[in-house]
Short mmCIF file of C-alpha atoms in Angstrom, two decimals:
data_model
loop_
_atom_site.label_atom_id
_atom_site.label_comp_id
_atom_site.label_asym_id
_atom_site.label_seq_id
_atom_site.Cartn_x
_atom_site.Cartn_y
_atom_site.Cartn_z
CA MET A 1 -0.11 0.16 -0.03
CA LYS A 2 1.41 3.76 -0.50
CA THR A 3 2.78 5.53 2.07
CA ILE A 4 1.90 9.02 2.16
CA ALA A 5 3.25 10.13 5.19
CA TYR A 6 5.60 12.66 5.84
CA TYR A 7 6.25 14.23 8.91
CA ILE A 8 6.86 18.01 9.62
CA ILE A 9 7.35 20.79 12.61
CA LEU A 10 6.09 24.16 11.81
CA HIS A 11 7.55 27.07 13.85
CA PHE A 12 4.78 30.17 13.67
CA VAL A 13 5.77 33.15 13.74
CA ILE A 14 3.23 35.72 15.39
CA VAL A 15 3.77 39.02 16.48
CA GLY A 16 2.33 42.65 16.81
CA CYS A 17 5.19 44.37 14.91
CA LYS A 18 6.75 45.59 12.05
CA THR A 19 10.00 43.09 12.93
CA GLU A 20 11.69 40.82 10.71
CA LYS A 21 12.22 37.27 12.22
CA LYS A 22 13.24 33.69 10.47
CA GLN A 23 10.63 30.90 9.88
CA THR A 24 11.95 27.39 9.70
CA ILE A 25 9.97 24.61 8.58
CA HIS A 26 11.75 20.87 8.22
CA ILE A 27 10.00 18.26 6.51
CA SER A 28 11.08 14.95 6.30
CA ARG A 29 10.17 11.99 3.64
CA SER A 30 11.65 8.98 3.90
CA ASN A 31 15.59 9.25 4.95
CA ASP A 32 16.05 12.97 2.99
CA THR A 33 15.62 16.10 5.42
CA ILE A 34 14.79 19.77 3.93
CA GLU A 35 15.36 22.47 5.33
CA VAL A 36 13.64 25.50 3.92
CA ASN A 37 14.55 29.27 5.80
CA ASN A 38 12.18 31.49 4.99
CA THR A 39 12.42 35.70 6.56
CA VAL A 40 9.01 36.68 7.32
CA LYS A 41 8.34 40.02 8.12
CA ASP A 42 5.95 40.16 10.76
CA THR A 43 2.30 42.11 9.75
CA VAL A 44 -0.95 42.56 11.97
CA VAL A 45 -3.43 40.87 9.26
CA SER A 46 -6.18 42.74 9.48
CA LYS A 47 -7.79 40.58 7.25
CA GLN A 48 -10.56 39.03 9.72
CA ILE A 49 -11.62 35.66 9.66
CA ASN A 50 -14.92 33.77 11.22
CA SER A 51 -13.72 30.69 11.97
CA LYS A 52 -16.97 29.32 12.78
CA ASP A 53 -18.39 29.72 9.17
CA LEU A 54 -15.13 28.50 8.09
CA LYS A 55 -14.68 25.18 9.69
CA GLY A 56 -18.30 24.53 8.82
CA LYS A 57 -17.83 25.40 5.49
CA LEU A 58 -14.60 23.72 4.82
CA ILE A 59 -15.54 19.87 6.30
CA GLY A 60 -16.93 17.55 3.80
CA LYS A 61 -14.53 19.04 0.91
CA THR A 62 -12.43 17.50 -1.09
CA TYR A 63 -9.34 18.42 -2.43
CA SER A 64 -5.86 17.09 -4.09
CA ASN A 65 -4.28 20.47 -3.76
CA ILE A 66 -4.73 22.59 -0.73
CA TYR A 67 -5.02 25.23 -3.45
CA GLU A 68 -7.95 24.23 -4.82
CA ILE A 69 -10.41 24.81 -1.75
CA SER A 70 -11.25 28.41 -2.43
CA GLU A 71 -10.52 29.72 1.47
CA PHE A 72 -7.16 28.83 1.43
CA LYS A 73 -6.82 30.96 -2.44
CA ASP A 74 -4.95 33.54 0.17
CA TYR A 75 -2.95 30.90 2.50
CA TYR A 76 0.14 29.25 2.21
CA SER A 77 0.41 25.28 3.28
CA PRO A 78 4.48 23.94 4.16
CA GLY A 79 2.77 20.67 3.89
CA GLY A 80 1.93 17.99 6.51
CA HIS A 81 1.88 14.48 7.52
CA GLY A 82 0.26 11.08 7.55
CA VAL A 83 -1.56 9.72 10.73
CA GLY A 84 -0.53 6.28 11.44
CA SER A 85 -1.31 3.37 9.41
CA THR A 86 -4.60 1.92 7.86
CA PHE A 87 -7.14 2.41 10.06
CA ARG A 88 -10.28 0.63 10.09
CA GLY A 89 -9.83 0.30 6.28
CA LYS A 90 -8.77 4.04 5.93
CA GLU A 91 -6.36 6.50 5.89
CA TYR A 92 -5.51 9.64 7.74
CA SER A 93 -3.51 12.34 7.28
CA ILE A 94 -3.22 16.33 8.76
CA LYS A 95 -2.54 19.30 6.58
CA ILE A 96 -0.88 22.98 8.11
CA VAL A 97 -2.06 26.20 6.88
CA HIS A 98 -1.85 29.54 7.97
CA ILE A 99 -2.43 32.82 6.24
CA LYS A 100 0.27 34.55 3.96
CA GLU A 101 0.91 37.54 6.06
CA GLY A 102 2.14 34.86 8.90
CA ILE A 103 -0.34 34.97 11.72
CA THR A 104 -3.56 33.24 11.34
CA SER A 105 -3.40 29.59 11.16
CA PHE A 106 -5.24 25.95 11.12
CA VAL A 107 -4.61 22.46 11.02
CA ILE A 108 -6.79 20.55 8.72
CA PHE A 109 -7.78 16.89 9.72
CA ASN A 110 -8.52 14.41 6.18
CA GLU A 111 -9.34 11.00 5.15
CA ALA A 112 -7.05 10.35 2.06
CA PHE A 113 -8.31 8.44 -0.54
CA VAL A 114 -4.92 6.56 -1.93
CA SER A 115 -4.89 6.17 -5.62
CA GLU A 116 -2.14 5.00 -8.29
CA SER A 117 -1.72 8.00 -10.11
CA ASP A 118 -3.28 10.61 -7.31
CA VAL A 119 -4.27 11.31 -3.11
CA VAL A 120 -7.55 13.29 -2.79
CA TYR A 121 -8.04 14.38 0.87
CA LYS A 122 -11.89 14.94 2.40
CA ILE A 123 -11.69 17.80 5.11
CA LEU A 124 -13.00 15.74 8.44
CA ASP A 125 -12.25 18.45 10.91
CA VAL A 126 -10.20 21.84 11.46
CA LEU A 127 -8.31 23.12 14.10
CA ASP A 128 -8.18 26.87 14.98
CA LEU A 129 -5.03 28.48 16.32
CA THR A 130 -6.40 31.79 15.68
CA LYS A 131 -8.31 32.09 18.47
CA LYS A 132 -7.13 34.30 21.54
CA GLU A 133 -5.82 31.19 23.67
CA TYR A 134 -3.62 29.50 20.90
CA TYR A 135 -2.88 32.74 19.56
CA THR A 136 -1.44 34.32 23.25
CA ILE A 137 1.33 31.20 23.72
CA LEU A 138 2.01 31.12 20.31
CA LYS A 139 2.97 34.36 20.07
CA ASP A 140 6.23 33.81 21.40
CA ASN A 141 8.63 32.40 18.74
CA ASP A 142 10.17 29.49 21.26
CA LYS A 143 6.14 28.01 21.75
CA ILE A 144 5.55 25.54 18.59
CA LEU A 145 3.32 23.83 17.18
CA TYR A 146 4.53 19.98 16.15
CA SER A 147 2.16 17.66 14.42
CA GLY A 148 3.96 13.81 13.70
CA PHE A 149 6.51 13.67 16.11
CA GLY A 150 4.49 13.05 19.54
CA TYR A 151 4.97 10.73 22.35
CA LYS A 152 2.33 9.89 24.74
CA ASP A 153 3.26 7.64 27.67
CA GLY A 154 6.68 6.68 25.66
CA LYS A 155 5.17 5.15 22.49
CA ASN A 156 5.22 7.61 19.56
CA ASP A 157 1.48 8.68 18.76
CA GLN A 158 1.30 10.06 15.14
CA GLU A 159 -2.16 11.70 15.71
CA ILE A 160 -0.27 13.77 18.79
CA ILE A 161 -0.42 17.55 18.03
CA ALA A 162 1.17 19.49 20.64
CA ILE A 163 2.20 23.06 21.02
CA ALA A 164 5.89 22.18 23.23
CA GLN A 165 8.68 24.95 24.60
CA TYR A 166 11.13 24.51 22.23
CA ASP A 167 14.81 23.63 23.93
CA GLU A 168 17.86 23.52 21.68
CA ASN A 169 19.17 21.09 23.92
CA ALA A 170 16.43 18.57 24.77
CA GLU A 171 16.44 15.43 22.94
CA PHE A 172 12.42 15.46 23.78
CA LEU A 173 10.32 18.57 24.20
CA THR A 174 8.22 18.26 27.53
CA LYS A 175 7.21 21.80 28.51
CA ILE A 176 3.39 21.00 26.60
CA TYR A 177 0.86 24.09 26.83
CA LYS A 178 -1.70 22.62 24.51
CA ALA A 179 -2.21 19.20 22.96
CA TRP A 180 -4.41 18.09 20.78
CA ARG A 181 -5.40 14.27 19.23
CA ALA A 182 -6.61 14.25 15.46
CA ASP A 183 -8.64 11.01 16.59
CA ARG A 184 -9.09 7.98 13.91
CA LYS A 185 -11.81 6.51 15.88
CA THR A 186 -14.02 10.10 16.09
CA GLU A 187 -12.87 11.88 12.47
CA LYS A 188 -12.70 14.29 14.66
CA ILE A 189 -9.74 17.09 16.65
CA ILE A 190 -10.17 17.04 20.25
CA GLU A 191 -8.37 18.36 23.02
CA ILE A 192 -6.85 16.13 25.39
CA PRO A 193 -4.69 16.41 28.90
CA VAL A 194 -0.62 17.25 28.32
CA ASP A 195 -0.65 14.80 31.17
CA GLY A 196 2.42 11.75 29.35
CA ILE A 197 2.86 13.85 26.48
CA LYS A 198 5.67 15.03 24.69
CA VAL A 199 7.43 16.07 21.57
CA GLU A 200 10.72 14.58 19.93
CA ASN A 201 12.73 17.49 18.97
CA MET A 202 13.96 16.56 15.06
CA ASP A 203 17.19 19.26 15.33
CA TYR A 204 18.47 17.43 18.49
CA GLY A 205 22.09 17.23 17.51
CA LEU A 206 21.88 18.69 14.28
#
């Protein structure tokens, strides 16, 4: 069976002043690692999004490329990853998108339909990271959203999505601020307690 999994650590840049900062995205496919450094000029986004309405519009939509979704025509996606192996005959994935100005971010939970020539995704749920409680955390560049590298009680769990405190000297990040599960049983993104959760630091030792 085709493997659609690839993993991403996304460094969110969220600020309210006009300064230049580095945004680093690590994407690995199989044994290859690609590092992309983008300089992002932080701006206050004037475009307001009614995320509740957006979520309702998105659920159930299908796409091969995220930019086929009209609501995301002004967004940027650095990638995503598969969620575990086949589960109850289905495959799942997570896609990260954020607005090009660099502030509004969403995590998209999909069912993936894999064919010989293409992968089509159906949106199951959306995690809105523009809410004040998440924005307050993520505006600090050392607090980062991780997906695909989470551990629960010592075991790798690709359903885990977490905001963690970055530490370049730590193999695992254990200061977790928020955590969610892209739950394949319910096909929903659900918030979960941070107890027992850690994130593998793919920068460690580099």
